[in-house]
mmCIF file with all atom_site columns, C-alpha atoms in Angstrom:
data_model
loop_
_atom_site.group_PDB
_atom_site.id
_atom_site.type_symbol
_atom_site.label_atom_id
_atom_site.label_alt_id
_atom_site.label_comp_id
_atom_site.label_asym_id
_atom_site.label_entity_id
_atom_site.label_seq_id
_atom_site.pdbx_PDB_ins_code
_atom_site.Cartn_x
_atom_site.Cartn_y
_atom_site.Cartn_z
_atom_site.occupancy
_atom_site.B_iso_or_equiv
_atom_site.pdbx_formal_charge
_atom_site.auth_seq_id
_atom_site.auth_comp_id
_atom_site.auth_asym_id
_atom_site.auth_atom_id
_atom_site.pdbx_PDB_model_num
ATOM 1   C CA . MET P 1 1   ? -1.973 13.806  -12.978 1.00 48.00 ? 1   MET P CA 1
ATOM 2   C CA . THR P 1 2   ? -2.631 15.397  -9.592  1.00 45.00 ? 2   THR P CA 1
ATOM 3   C CA . SER P 1 3   ? -0.261 14.461  -6.760  1.00 47.00 ? 3   SER P CA 1
ATOM 4   C CA . PRO P 1 4   ? -1.981 13.201  -3.581  1.00 45.00 ? 4   PRO P CA 1
ATOM 5   C CA . LYS P 1 5   ? -2.059 15.609  -0.653  1.00 42.00 ? 5   LYS P CA 1
ATOM 6   C CA . GLU P 1 6   ? 0.127  14.564  2.215   1.00 41.00 ? 6   GLU P CA 1
ATOM 7   C CA . GLU P 1 7   ? -0.509 15.498  5.795   1.00 39.00 ? 7   GLU P CA 1
ATOM 8   C CA . THR P 1 8   ? 1.972  18.048  7.093   1.00 36.00 ? 8   THR P CA 1
ATOM 9   C CA . MET P 1 9   ? 3.417  17.116  10.461  1.00 38.00 ? 9   MET P CA 1
ATOM 10  C CA . THR P 1 10  ? 5.610  19.293  12.661  1.00 37.00 ? 10  THR P CA 1
ATOM 11  C CA . ALA P 1 11  ? 8.642  18.198  14.624  1.00 37.00 ? 11  ALA P CA 1
ATOM 12  C CA . ASP P 1 12  ? 6.557  18.406  17.796  1.00 42.00 ? 12  ASP P CA 1
ATOM 13  C CA . THR P 1 13  ? 3.856  16.028  16.540  1.00 45.00 ? 13  THR P CA 1
ATOM 14  C CA . PRO P 1 14  ? 3.831  12.611  18.268  1.00 53.00 ? 14  PRO P CA 1
ATOM 15  C CA . THR P 1 15  ? 3.652  9.642   15.960  1.00 48.00 ? 15  THR P CA 1
ATOM 16  C CA . ALA P 1 16  ? 0.380  7.745   15.846  1.00 37.00 ? 16  ALA P CA 1
ATOM 17  C CA . GLY P 1 17  ? 0.276  4.900   18.319  1.00 41.00 ? 17  GLY P CA 1
ATOM 18  C CA . ALA P 1 18  ? 3.370  6.138   20.097  1.00 43.00 ? 18  ALA P CA 1
ATOM 19  C CA . GLY P 1 19  ? 3.920  4.236   23.314  1.00 43.00 ? 19  GLY P CA 1
ATOM 20  C CA . ARG P 1 20  ? 2.192  1.102   22.025  1.00 50.00 ? 20  ARG P CA 1
ATOM 21  C CA . SER P 1 21  ? 4.991  -0.185  19.805  1.00 60.00 ? 21  SER P CA 1
ATOM 22  C CA . ALA P 1 22  ? 7.118  -3.255  20.480  1.00 84.00 ? 22  ALA P CA 1
ATOM 23  C CA . TRP P 1 23  ? 9.502  -3.208  23.404  1.00 91.00 ? 23  TRP P CA 1
ATOM 24  C CA . THR P 1 24  ? 12.993 -2.085  22.316  1.00 94.00 ? 24  THR P CA 1
ATOM 25  C CA . PRO P 1 25  ? 16.516 -2.306  23.773  1.00 95.00 ? 25  PRO P CA 1
ATOM 26  C CA . ARG P 1 26  ? 16.212 1.432   24.490  1.00 95.00 ? 26  ARG P CA 1
ATOM 27  C CA . ASP P 1 27  ? 13.147 0.745   26.624  1.00 96.00 ? 27  ASP P CA 1
ATOM 28  C CA . THR P 1 28  ? 15.040 -1.928  28.547  1.00 97.00 ? 28  THR P CA 1
ATOM 29  C CA . ALA P 1 29  ? 17.958 0.431   29.138  1.00 97.00 ? 29  ALA P CA 1
ATOM 30  C CA . LEU P 1 30  ? 15.692 3.212   30.420  1.00 97.00 ? 30  LEU P CA 1
ATOM 31  C CA . VAL P 1 31  ? 13.876 0.793   32.723  1.00 98.00 ? 31  VAL P CA 1
ATOM 32  C CA . ALA P 1 32  ? 17.204 -0.362  34.185  1.00 98.00 ? 32  ALA P CA 1
ATOM 33  C CA . VAL P 1 33  ? 18.494 3.201   34.614  1.00 97.00 ? 33  VAL P CA 1
ATOM 34  C CA . PHE P 1 34  ? 15.393 4.437   36.407  1.00 98.00 ? 34  PHE P CA 1
ATOM 35  C CA . ALA P 1 35  ? 15.169 1.310   38.572  1.00 98.00 ? 35  ALA P CA 1
ATOM 36  C CA . ALA P 1 36  ? 18.751 2.085   39.648  1.00 98.00 ? 36  ALA P CA 1
ATOM 37  C CA . LEU P 1 37  ? 17.773 5.719   40.356  1.00 97.00 ? 37  LEU P CA 1
ATOM 38  C CA . VAL P 1 38  ? 14.913 4.611   42.595  1.00 97.00 ? 38  VAL P CA 1
ATOM 39  C CA . ALA P 1 39  ? 17.260 2.237   44.417  1.00 97.00 ? 39  ALA P CA 1
ATOM 40  C CA . ALA P 1 40  ? 19.895 4.959   44.825  1.00 96.00 ? 40  ALA P CA 1
ATOM 41  C CA . SER P 1 41  ? 17.304 7.337   46.257  1.00 95.00 ? 41  SER P CA 1
ATOM 42  C CA . ALA P 1 42  ? 16.693 4.869   49.093  1.00 92.00 ? 42  ALA P CA 1
ATOM 43  C CA . PHE P 1 43  ? 20.218 5.501   50.384  1.00 91.00 ? 43  PHE P CA 1
ATOM 44  C CA . VAL P 1 44  ? 19.453 9.164   51.078  1.00 89.00 ? 44  VAL P CA 1
ATOM 45  C CA . PRO P 1 45  ? 18.662 9.197   54.816  1.00 83.00 ? 45  PRO P CA 1
ATOM 46  C CA . GLY P 1 46  ? 14.967 9.539   55.552  1.00 79.00 ? 46  GLY P CA 1
ATOM 47  C CA . ILE P 1 47  ? 13.206 11.445  58.300  1.00 81.00 ? 47  ILE P CA 1
ATOM 48  C CA . SER P 1 48  ? 11.241 9.362   60.763  1.00 75.00 ? 48  SER P CA 1
ATOM 49  C CA . ILE P 1 49  ? 8.006  10.910  61.970  1.00 70.00 ? 49  ILE P CA 1
ATOM 50  C CA . GLY P 1 50  ? 5.257  9.701   64.244  1.00 61.00 ? 50  GLY P CA 1
ATOM 51  C CA . GLY P 1 51  ? 5.319  6.305   65.844  1.00 63.00 ? 51  GLY P CA 1
ATOM 52  C CA . VAL P 1 52  ? 4.502  3.993   62.937  1.00 70.00 ? 52  VAL P CA 1
ATOM 53  C CA . GLY P 1 53  ? 8.067  3.642   61.646  1.00 68.00 ? 53  GLY P CA 1
ATOM 54  C CA . VAL P 1 54  ? 7.496  4.897   58.087  1.00 81.00 ? 54  VAL P CA 1
ATOM 55  C CA . PRO P 1 55  ? 10.212 7.464   57.168  1.00 81.00 ? 55  PRO P CA 1
ATOM 56  C CA . ILE P 1 56  ? 9.892  10.396  54.796  1.00 84.00 ? 56  ILE P CA 1
ATOM 57  C CA . THR P 1 57  ? 12.252 9.725   51.870  1.00 89.00 ? 57  THR P CA 1
ATOM 58  C CA . ILE P 1 58  ? 12.942 11.149  48.416  1.00 94.00 ? 58  ILE P CA 1
ATOM 59  C CA . GLN P 1 59  ? 11.906 7.866   46.822  1.00 95.00 ? 59  GLN P CA 1
ATOM 60  C CA . THR P 1 60  ? 8.404  9.146   46.103  1.00 95.00 ? 60  THR P CA 1
ATOM 61  C CA . LEU P 1 61  ? 10.001 12.071  44.236  1.00 97.00 ? 61  LEU P CA 1
ATOM 62  C CA . VAL P 1 62  ? 12.036 9.731   42.036  1.00 98.00 ? 62  VAL P CA 1
ATOM 63  C CA . ILE P 1 63  ? 9.055  7.429   41.481  1.00 98.00 ? 63  ILE P CA 1
ATOM 64  C CA . ALA P 1 64  ? 6.885  10.347  40.340  1.00 98.00 ? 64  ALA P CA 1
ATOM 65  C CA . LEU P 1 65  ? 9.711  11.535  38.081  1.00 98.00 ? 65  LEU P CA 1
ATOM 66  C CA . THR P 1 66  ? 10.026 8.023   36.628  1.00 98.00 ? 66  THR P CA 1
ATOM 67  C CA . GLY P 1 67  ? 6.362  8.032   35.669  1.00 98.00 ? 67  GLY P CA 1
ATOM 68  C CA . LEU P 1 68  ? 6.451  11.528  34.190  1.00 98.00 ? 68  LEU P CA 1
ATOM 69  C CA . VAL P 1 69  ? 9.525  10.752  32.089  1.00 98.00 ? 69  VAL P CA 1
ATOM 70  C CA . LEU P 1 70  ? 9.012  7.150   30.982  1.00 97.00 ? 70  LEU P CA 1
ATOM 71  C CA . GLY P 1 71  ? 5.248  6.835   30.604  1.00 96.00 ? 71  GLY P CA 1
ATOM 72  C CA . GLY P 1 72  ? 3.007  4.136   32.022  1.00 97.00 ? 72  GLY P CA 1
ATOM 73  C CA . ARG P 1 73  ? 4.354  0.749   31.069  1.00 96.00 ? 73  ARG P CA 1
ATOM 74  C CA . ARG P 1 74  ? 8.071  1.539   31.277  1.00 98.00 ? 74  ARG P CA 1
ATOM 75  C CA . ALA P 1 75  ? 7.685  3.385   34.580  1.00 98.00 ? 75  ALA P CA 1
ATOM 76  C CA . PHE P 1 76  ? 5.668  0.510   36.028  1.00 98.00 ? 76  PHE P CA 1
ATOM 77  C CA . ALA P 1 77  ? 8.329  -1.952  34.836  1.00 98.00 ? 77  ALA P CA 1
ATOM 78  C CA . ALA P 1 78  ? 11.197 0.120   36.261  1.00 98.00 ? 78  ALA P CA 1
ATOM 79  C CA . VAL P 1 79  ? 9.703  0.519   39.732  1.00 98.00 ? 79  VAL P CA 1
ATOM 80  C CA . LEU P 1 80  ? 8.415  -3.063  39.789  1.00 98.00 ? 80  LEU P CA 1
ATOM 81  C CA . LEU P 1 81  ? 11.960 -4.227  39.004  1.00 98.00 ? 81  LEU P CA 1
ATOM 82  C CA . TYR P 1 82  ? 13.212 -2.190  41.957  1.00 98.00 ? 82  TYR P CA 1
ATOM 83  C CA . VAL P 1 83  ? 10.584 -3.688  44.277  1.00 98.00 ? 83  VAL P CA 1
ATOM 84  C CA . VAL P 1 84  ? 11.242 -7.253  43.105  1.00 98.00 ? 84  VAL P CA 1
ATOM 85  C CA . LEU P 1 85  ? 15.000 -6.880  43.618  1.00 98.00 ? 85  LEU P CA 1
ATOM 86  C CA . GLY P 1 86  ? 14.415 -5.486  47.084  1.00 97.00 ? 86  GLY P CA 1
ATOM 87  C CA . LEU P 1 87  ? 12.081 -8.306  48.035  1.00 97.00 ? 87  LEU P CA 1
ATOM 88  C CA . ALA P 1 88  ? 14.607 -10.781 46.630  1.00 97.00 ? 88  ALA P CA 1
ATOM 89  C CA . GLY P 1 89  ? 17.163 -9.637  49.195  1.00 96.00 ? 89  GLY P CA 1
ATOM 90  C CA . LEU P 1 90  ? 19.045 -6.604  47.862  1.00 96.00 ? 90  LEU P CA 1
ATOM 91  C CA . PRO P 1 91  ? 19.250 -3.941  50.621  1.00 95.00 ? 91  PRO P CA 1
ATOM 92  C CA . ILE P 1 92  ? 17.690 -1.217  48.476  1.00 95.00 ? 92  ILE P CA 1
ATOM 93  C CA . PHE P 1 93  ? 14.646 -0.278  50.509  1.00 94.00 ? 93  PHE P CA 1
ATOM 94  C CA . SER P 1 94  ? 14.807 2.729   52.827  1.00 89.00 ? 94  SER P CA 1
ATOM 95  C CA . GLN P 1 95  ? 17.096 2.325   55.846  1.00 84.00 ? 95  GLN P CA 1
ATOM 96  C CA . GLY P 1 96  ? 18.893 -0.539  54.072  1.00 90.00 ? 96  GLY P CA 1
ATOM 97  C CA . ARG P 1 97  ? 16.061 -2.995  54.532  1.00 91.00 ? 97  ARG P CA 1
ATOM 98  C CA . ALA P 1 98  ? 15.566 -5.974  52.235  1.00 95.00 ? 98  ALA P CA 1
ATOM 99  C CA . GLY P 1 99  ? 13.660 -9.203  51.824  1.00 96.00 ? 99  GLY P CA 1
ATOM 100 C CA . LEU P 1 100 ? 10.071 -10.290 52.182  1.00 96.00 ? 100 LEU P CA 1
ATOM 101 C CA . GLY P 1 101 ? 10.095 -9.269  55.828  1.00 95.00 ? 101 GLY P CA 1
ATOM 102 C CA . VAL P 1 102 ? 9.459  -5.630  54.871  1.00 95.00 ? 102 VAL P CA 1
ATOM 103 C CA . MET P 1 103 ? 5.971  -6.660  53.807  1.00 96.00 ? 103 MET P CA 1
ATOM 104 C CA . ALA P 1 104 ? 5.205  -7.366  57.454  1.00 95.00 ? 104 ALA P CA 1
ATOM 105 C CA . GLY P 1 105 ? 6.123  -3.800  58.403  1.00 93.00 ? 105 GLY P CA 1
ATOM 106 C CA . PRO P 1 106 ? 4.128  -0.557  58.271  1.00 91.00 ? 106 PRO P CA 1
ATOM 107 C CA . SER P 1 107 ? 5.724  0.458   54.951  1.00 93.00 ? 107 SER P CA 1
ATOM 108 C CA . ALA P 1 108 ? 4.194  -2.492  53.087  1.00 96.00 ? 108 ALA P CA 1
ATOM 109 C CA . GLY P 1 109 ? 1.295  -0.540  51.600  1.00 96.00 ? 109 GLY P CA 1
ATOM 110 C CA . TYR P 1 110 ? 3.598  2.187   50.332  1.00 96.00 ? 110 TYR P CA 1
ATOM 111 C CA . ILE P 1 111 ? 5.903  -0.372  48.695  1.00 97.00 ? 111 ILE P CA 1
ATOM 112 C CA . VAL P 1 112 ? 2.947  -2.032  46.953  1.00 97.00 ? 112 VAL P CA 1
ATOM 113 C CA . ALA P 1 113 ? 1.853  1.406   45.745  1.00 98.00 ? 113 ALA P CA 1
ATOM 114 C CA . PHE P 1 114 ? 5.252  2.335   44.281  1.00 98.00 ? 114 PHE P CA 1
ATOM 115 C CA . PRO P 1 115 ? 4.967  0.653   40.839  1.00 98.00 ? 115 PRO P CA 1
ATOM 116 C CA . LEU P 1 116 ? 1.249  1.438   40.609  1.00 98.00 ? 116 LEU P CA 1
ATOM 117 C CA . VAL P 1 117 ? 1.870  5.137   41.224  1.00 98.00 ? 117 VAL P CA 1
ATOM 118 C CA . ALA P 1 118 ? 4.655  5.196   38.647  1.00 98.00 ? 118 ALA P CA 1
ATOM 119 C CA . GLY P 1 119 ? 2.434  3.490   36.076  1.00 98.00 ? 119 GLY P CA 1
ATOM 120 C CA . LEU P 1 120 ? -0.590 5.723   36.653  1.00 98.00 ? 120 LEU P CA 1
ATOM 121 C CA . THR P 1 121 ? 1.516  8.893   36.674  1.00 98.00 ? 121 THR P CA 1
ATOM 122 C CA . GLY P 1 122 ? 3.121  7.780   33.429  1.00 98.00 ? 122 GLY P CA 1
ATOM 123 C CA . PHE P 1 123 ? -0.264 7.049   31.880  1.00 98.00 ? 123 PHE P CA 1
ATOM 124 C CA . PHE P 1 124 ? -1.417 10.583  32.657  1.00 98.00 ? 124 PHE P CA 1
ATOM 125 C CA . ALA P 1 125 ? 1.882  12.077  31.459  1.00 97.00 ? 125 ALA P CA 1
ATOM 126 C CA . SER P 1 126 ? 1.578  10.332  28.103  1.00 97.00 ? 126 SER P CA 1
ATOM 127 C CA . HIS P 1 127 ? -1.835 11.895  27.579  1.00 96.00 ? 127 HIS P CA 1
ATOM 128 C CA . VAL P 1 128 ? -0.509 15.324  28.550  1.00 97.00 ? 128 VAL P CA 1
ATOM 129 C CA . LEU P 1 129 ? 2.156  15.056  25.862  1.00 96.00 ? 129 LEU P CA 1
ATOM 130 C CA . ARG P 1 130 ? -0.087 13.572  23.167  1.00 94.00 ? 130 ARG P CA 1
ATOM 131 C CA . ARG P 1 131 ? -2.691 16.276  23.656  1.00 95.00 ? 131 ARG P CA 1
ATOM 132 C CA . GLY P 1 132 ? -0.104 19.023  23.959  1.00 93.00 ? 132 GLY P CA 1
ATOM 133 C CA . LEU P 1 133 ? -1.663 20.331  27.181  1.00 94.00 ? 133 LEU P CA 1
ATOM 134 C CA . LYS P 1 134 ? -0.210 23.580  28.517  1.00 94.00 ? 134 LYS P CA 1
ATOM 135 C CA . PRO P 1 135 ? 1.255  24.576  30.866  1.00 97.00 ? 135 PRO P CA 1
ATOM 136 C CA . ARG P 1 136 ? 2.940  21.205  30.863  1.00 97.00 ? 136 ARG P CA 1
ATOM 137 C CA . THR P 1 137 ? 4.467  21.554  34.335  1.00 98.00 ? 137 THR P CA 1
ATOM 138 C CA . LEU P 1 138 ? 1.055  22.120  35.909  1.00 98.00 ? 138 LEU P CA 1
ATOM 139 C CA . TRP P 1 139 ? -0.438 19.067  34.197  1.00 98.00 ? 139 TRP P CA 1
ATOM 140 C CA . PHE P 1 140 ? 2.557  16.952  35.199  1.00 98.00 ? 140 PHE P CA 1
ATOM 141 C CA . PHE P 1 141 ? 2.110  18.084  38.803  1.00 98.00 ? 141 PHE P CA 1
ATOM 142 C CA . LEU P 1 142 ? -1.582 17.179  38.724  1.00 98.00 ? 142 LEU P CA 1
ATOM 143 C CA . ALA P 1 143 ? -0.753 13.765  37.211  1.00 98.00 ? 143 ALA P CA 1
ATOM 144 C CA . ALA P 1 144 ? 1.679  13.009  40.026  1.00 98.00 ? 144 ALA P CA 1
ATOM 145 C CA . LEU P 1 145 ? -0.579 14.431  42.728  1.00 98.00 ? 145 LEU P CA 1
ATOM 146 C CA . VAL P 1 146 ? -3.711 12.527  41.674  1.00 98.00 ? 146 VAL P CA 1
ATOM 147 C CA . SER P 1 147 ? -1.754 9.269   41.381  1.00 98.00 ? 147 SER P CA 1
ATOM 148 C CA . SER P 1 148 ? -0.301 9.805   44.839  1.00 97.00 ? 148 SER P CA 1
ATOM 149 C CA . LEU P 1 149 ? -3.653 10.610  46.410  1.00 97.00 ? 149 LEU P CA 1
ATOM 150 C CA . VAL P 1 150 ? -5.437 7.685   44.771  1.00 97.00 ? 150 VAL P CA 1
ATOM 151 C CA . LEU P 1 151 ? -2.779 5.056   45.429  1.00 98.00 ? 151 LEU P CA 1
ATOM 152 C CA . THR P 1 152 ? -0.013 6.049   47.861  1.00 97.00 ? 152 THR P CA 1
ATOM 153 C CA . HIS P 1 153 ? -2.312 7.683   50.383  1.00 97.00 ? 153 HIS P CA 1
ATOM 154 C CA . THR P 1 154 ? -4.809 4.845   50.164  1.00 97.00 ? 154 THR P CA 1
ATOM 155 C CA . LEU P 1 155 ? -2.655 1.722   50.135  1.00 98.00 ? 155 LEU P CA 1
ATOM 156 C CA . GLY P 1 156 ? -0.189 3.260   52.596  1.00 96.00 ? 156 GLY P CA 1
ATOM 157 C CA . PRO P 1 157 ? -2.747 3.672   55.414  1.00 96.00 ? 157 PRO P CA 1
ATOM 158 C CA . VAL P 1 158 ? -4.151 0.207   54.668  1.00 97.00 ? 158 VAL P CA 1
ATOM 159 C CA . GLY P 1 159 ? -0.664 -1.248  55.175  1.00 96.00 ? 159 GLY P CA 1
ATOM 160 C CA . ILE P 1 160 ? -0.296 0.668   58.436  1.00 95.00 ? 160 ILE P CA 1
ATOM 161 C CA . MET P 1 161 ? -3.670 -0.635  59.611  1.00 95.00 ? 161 MET P CA 1
ATOM 162 C CA . LEU P 1 162 ? -2.836 -4.259  58.811  1.00 95.00 ? 162 LEU P CA 1
ATOM 163 C CA . ASN P 1 163 ? 0.731  -4.400  60.094  1.00 94.00 ? 163 ASN P CA 1
ATOM 164 C CA . ALA P 1 164 ? 0.697  -1.877  62.926  1.00 92.00 ? 164 ALA P CA 1
ATOM 165 C CA . LYS P 1 165 ? -2.569 -3.327  64.264  1.00 91.00 ? 165 LYS P CA 1
ATOM 166 C CA . VAL P 1 166 ? -4.433 -0.018  64.304  1.00 94.00 ? 166 VAL P CA 1
ATOM 167 C CA . THR P 1 167 ? -7.788 1.057   62.928  1.00 95.00 ? 167 THR P CA 1
ATOM 168 C CA . LEU P 1 168 ? -8.111 2.318   59.366  1.00 95.00 ? 168 LEU P CA 1
ATOM 169 C CA . ALA P 1 169 ? -8.892 5.786   60.698  1.00 96.00 ? 169 ALA P CA 1
ATOM 170 C CA . GLN P 1 170 ? -5.675 5.719   62.716  1.00 94.00 ? 170 GLN P CA 1
ATOM 171 C CA . GLY P 1 171 ? -3.819 4.580   59.604  1.00 94.00 ? 171 GLY P CA 1
ATOM 172 C CA . PHE P 1 172 ? -5.077 7.580   57.652  1.00 95.00 ? 172 PHE P CA 1
ATOM 173 C CA . ILE P 1 173 ? -4.203 9.907   60.531  1.00 93.00 ? 173 ILE P CA 1
ATOM 174 C CA . ALA P 1 174 ? -0.679 8.458   60.635  1.00 93.00 ? 174 ALA P CA 1
ATOM 175 C CA . ASP P 1 175 ? -0.403 9.123   56.896  1.00 94.00 ? 175 ASP P CA 1
ATOM 176 C CA . LEU P 1 176 ? -1.372 12.811  57.104  1.00 93.00 ? 176 LEU P CA 1
ATOM 177 C CA . PRO P 1 177 ? 2.138  14.140  57.907  1.00 91.00 ? 177 PRO P CA 1
ATOM 178 C CA . PHE P 1 178 ? 3.336  12.809  54.543  1.00 93.00 ? 178 PHE P CA 1
ATOM 179 C CA . TYR P 1 179 ? 1.017  15.063  52.522  1.00 95.00 ? 179 TYR P CA 1
ATOM 180 C CA . PRO P 1 180 ? 3.007  18.362  52.603  1.00 94.00 ? 180 PRO P CA 1
ATOM 181 C CA . GLY P 1 181 ? 6.262  16.661  51.636  1.00 93.00 ? 181 GLY P CA 1
ATOM 182 C CA . ASP P 1 182 ? 4.629  14.647  48.863  1.00 95.00 ? 182 ASP P CA 1
ATOM 183 C CA . ILE P 1 183 ? 3.045  17.761  47.375  1.00 97.00 ? 183 ILE P CA 1
ATOM 184 C CA . LEU P 1 184 ? 6.425  19.532  47.338  1.00 97.00 ? 184 LEU P CA 1
ATOM 185 C CA . LYS P 1 185 ? 8.058  16.469  45.795  1.00 97.00 ? 185 LYS P CA 1
ATOM 186 C CA . ASP P 1 186 ? 5.363  16.314  43.093  1.00 98.00 ? 186 ASP P CA 1
ATOM 187 C CA . VAL P 1 187 ? 6.057  19.957  42.245  1.00 98.00 ? 187 VAL P CA 1
ATOM 188 C CA . LEU P 1 188 ? 9.777  19.266  41.946  1.00 98.00 ? 188 LEU P CA 1
ATOM 189 C CA . ALA P 1 189 ? 9.173  16.105  39.894  1.00 98.00 ? 189 ALA P CA 1
ATOM 190 C CA . ALA P 1 190 ? 6.968  18.072  37.481  1.00 98.00 ? 190 ALA P CA 1
ATOM 191 C CA . VAL P 1 191 ? 9.613  20.788  37.053  1.00 98.00 ? 191 VAL P CA 1
ATOM 192 C CA . LEU P 1 192 ? 12.375 18.234  36.456  1.00 98.00 ? 192 LEU P CA 1
ATOM 193 C CA . ALA P 1 193 ? 10.241 16.195  34.055  1.00 98.00 ? 193 ALA P CA 1
ATOM 194 C CA . THR P 1 194 ? 9.372  19.283  32.019  1.00 97.00 ? 194 THR P CA 1
ATOM 195 C CA . ALA P 1 195 ? 13.064 20.118  31.711  1.00 97.00 ? 195 ALA P CA 1
ATOM 196 C CA . LEU P 1 196 ? 13.927 16.548  30.692  1.00 97.00 ? 196 LEU P CA 1
ATOM 197 C CA . HIS P 1 197 ? 11.212 16.412  28.035  1.00 96.00 ? 197 HIS P CA 1
ATOM 198 C CA . ARG P 1 198 ? 12.417 19.739  26.690  1.00 95.00 ? 198 ARG P CA 1
ATOM 199 C CA . ALA P 1 199 ? 15.979 18.454  26.495  1.00 96.00 ? 199 ALA P CA 1
ATOM 200 C CA . PHE P 1 200 ? 15.039 14.979  25.198  1.00 94.00 ? 200 PHE P CA 1
ATOM 201 C CA . PRO P 1 201 ? 11.717 15.308  23.331  1.00 93.00 ? 201 PRO P CA 1
ATOM 202 C CA . ASP P 1 202 ? 11.843 11.691  22.109  1.00 92.00 ? 202 ASP P CA 1
ATOM 203 C CA . ILE P 1 203 ? 12.258 10.081  25.517  1.00 93.00 ? 203 ILE P CA 1
ATOM 204 C CA . LEU P 1 204 ? 8.560  9.235   25.899  1.00 91.00 ? 204 LEU P CA 1
ATOM 205 C CA . LEU P 1 205 ? 6.808  9.809   22.576  1.00 82.00 ? 205 LEU P CA 1
ATOM 206 C CA . ARG P 1 206 ? 8.645  9.385   19.302  1.00 70.00 ? 206 ARG P CA 1
ATOM 207 C CA . ARG P 1 207 ? 8.140  12.372  17.076  1.00 51.00 ? 207 ARG P CA 1
ATOM 208 C CA . VAL P 1 208 ? 8.439  12.885  13.339  1.00 39.00 ? 208 VAL P CA 1
ATOM 209 C CA . ALA P 1 209 ? 10.175 15.588  11.406  1.00 38.00 ? 209 ALA P CA 1
ATOM 210 C CA . ARG P 1 210 ? 8.277  18.070  9.268   1.00 38.00 ? 210 ARG P CA 1
ATOM 211 C CA . ARG P 1 211 ? 7.311  16.712  5.837   1.00 40.00 ? 211 ARG P CA 1
ATOM 212 C CA . ALA P 1 212 ? 6.867  19.231  3.107   1.00 40.00 ? 212 ALA P CA 1
ATOM 213 C CA . GLN P 1 213 ? 3.487  19.142  1.386   1.00 45.00 ? 213 GLN P CA 1
ATOM 214 C CA . PRO P 1 214 ? 4.061  18.571  -2.371  1.00 47.00 ? 214 PRO P CA 1
ATOM 215 C CA . GLU P 1 215 ? 2.663  21.008  -4.858  1.00 42.00 ? 215 GLU P CA 1
ATOM 216 C CA . THR P 1 216 ? -0.396 19.956  -6.803  1.00 43.00 ? 216 THR P CA 1
ATOM 217 C CA . GLY P 1 217 ? 0.526  19.760  -10.487 1.00 43.00 ? 217 GLY P CA 1
ATOM 218 C CA . ALA P 1 218 ? -1.737 19.989  -13.521 1.00 39.00 ? 218 ALA P CA 1
ATOM 219 C CA . ASP P 1 219 ? -2.887 16.847  -15.257 1.00 40.00 ? 219 ASP P CA 1
ATOM 220 C CA . ALA P 1 220 ? -0.481 15.784  -18.010 1.00 39.00 ? 220 ALA P CA 1
#
């Protein structure tokens, strides 16, 4: 009787449907850890530029890294948890701010964008890993950059316009100084994420070990 042929899978092959399985305690732990990292990054002093009162911080670096490492849904959950805790009163926004009052300030659009950027970056990162796109660092950088351009640098100026009482054009002009720093931070996030995925290949997509293909025997 002939043995059925089994598909050979390498140790670098993601499992089918990876990232769509049930939520696990490991997922919860990673969400909590990265939410804490985002909060901790807010305590690094920022650089105030322009007159709108929005500082340059390393938070966008950590948020991009969260997306690239955790994937869409976990990254979104981690950064959303951070935002919710900050709005609830914990002083974990930049410059030690907290509470719903921050949503009346010029940073409101950027805060709204935080979890969305993390989720979209993570969505792109998952596809990079599933498709095995190379060089991985370049694709990670593009994932973070596109997410930032589409969300951070759109919602941010809208928040400036609404809360600083300026025109939308002035909001986009006020946002321009953030571009060089964000590009550099996306590069660094991509490099760090590549290193983390190399060190912990199962952190985003579970992978399977190689299965030997059985020999085909003659009929008995």
